[in-house]
Amino acid sequence: MPKRISTARGREFGAGLRAAIANAGLTSRAVAEILDWDEAKLSDVVNGKGGTTQLEVAALLGVCRARAAESAHLLSLHPETHVRGWWQQHGTCAPIRLRTLAENLAVAESLTSWHTHMVPLFLQTADYMREVLLASSTVPAAELHDRVKAQLAMQELLRGGKQCTYFIHELALHLHVGGAEVHAGQLLHLLLMAKWANTTIRIVPAALGAHPGLAGPFARLTFAKYAPLVWVDTENSSLLSEENDAITGYDKVIRALDEKSLDEADSKALIVRLYDAICPAEDEAARRRSVC
């Protein structure tokens, strides 16, 4: 069955309107009556099918007493709900919670992630995550706790059977983030995650040299009802690619990484060797029971 025509902007707009109605404690029927709309019209609006002016959307948000910042955000999306691709500029650094990414992760069927220089966010331990944030030159120290909490919540969105495949360059595993204890804990966490039925971890060996993923990290999401999208993060912006040609290009990179990466067993063996290099000998028996 063909995927429904949908965009990340349109989904966020519709989800925002539905949340505004729910937060107001109103039913769709009550909102429609207040606005003198047919319920069908309201349904079309919150499901991204259009049919309203910006003034009508403002009236809807007013009825729901939505906060000013949220109203401004949704009104800015209204004329662009049909636009594919989205470059989000965050200012000095990314927000504590990446709303668009979280909302798409929540409804995704699968995730394919590629990372070159560090363990991907979705596989990081809290200690590793904290060290990454502490090393940042743009993240305010006062936000550290809230950012770790938000990122751990992001990981929870991938629970429940979503198929996740992670391609990671070997050098990311050699990078010491934090002390030996944090490093060892992160490697052990990777080994434990690799045991999950819905999680695949593949390592691109450093010995390969130049490889298909040199352009940088990205995450590809697929959905049951919508076309795929690719998410790319930078220091202070996020890019969502939705155009067919762009997705085709990233799919080629994924296929090439699949061909060049170690298989699951060899990837696990590499992580074990790195762990062995820093794991105390007396812990060996316990470690092997936990990861084998």
Tab-separated table of C-alpha atoms in Angstrom, residues 1 10 12 65 108 117 123 127 138 158 180:
chain	number	residue	atom	x	y	z
A	1	MET	CA	0.000	0.000	0.000
A	10	GLY	CA	2.468	18.546	9.100
A	12	GLU	CA	4.053	18.167	14.304
A	65	ARG	CA	-5.844	28.704	25.807
A	108	ALA	CA	8.691	5.038	13.935
A	117	HIS	CA	33.222	9.516	16.401
A	123	LEU	CA	23.030	3.519	23.053
A	127	ASP	CA	27.516	8.405	32.663
A	138	THR	CA	27.933	25.371	24.130
A	158	LEU	CA	12.827	3.010	21.024
A	180	ALA	CA	38.193	3.992	32.551
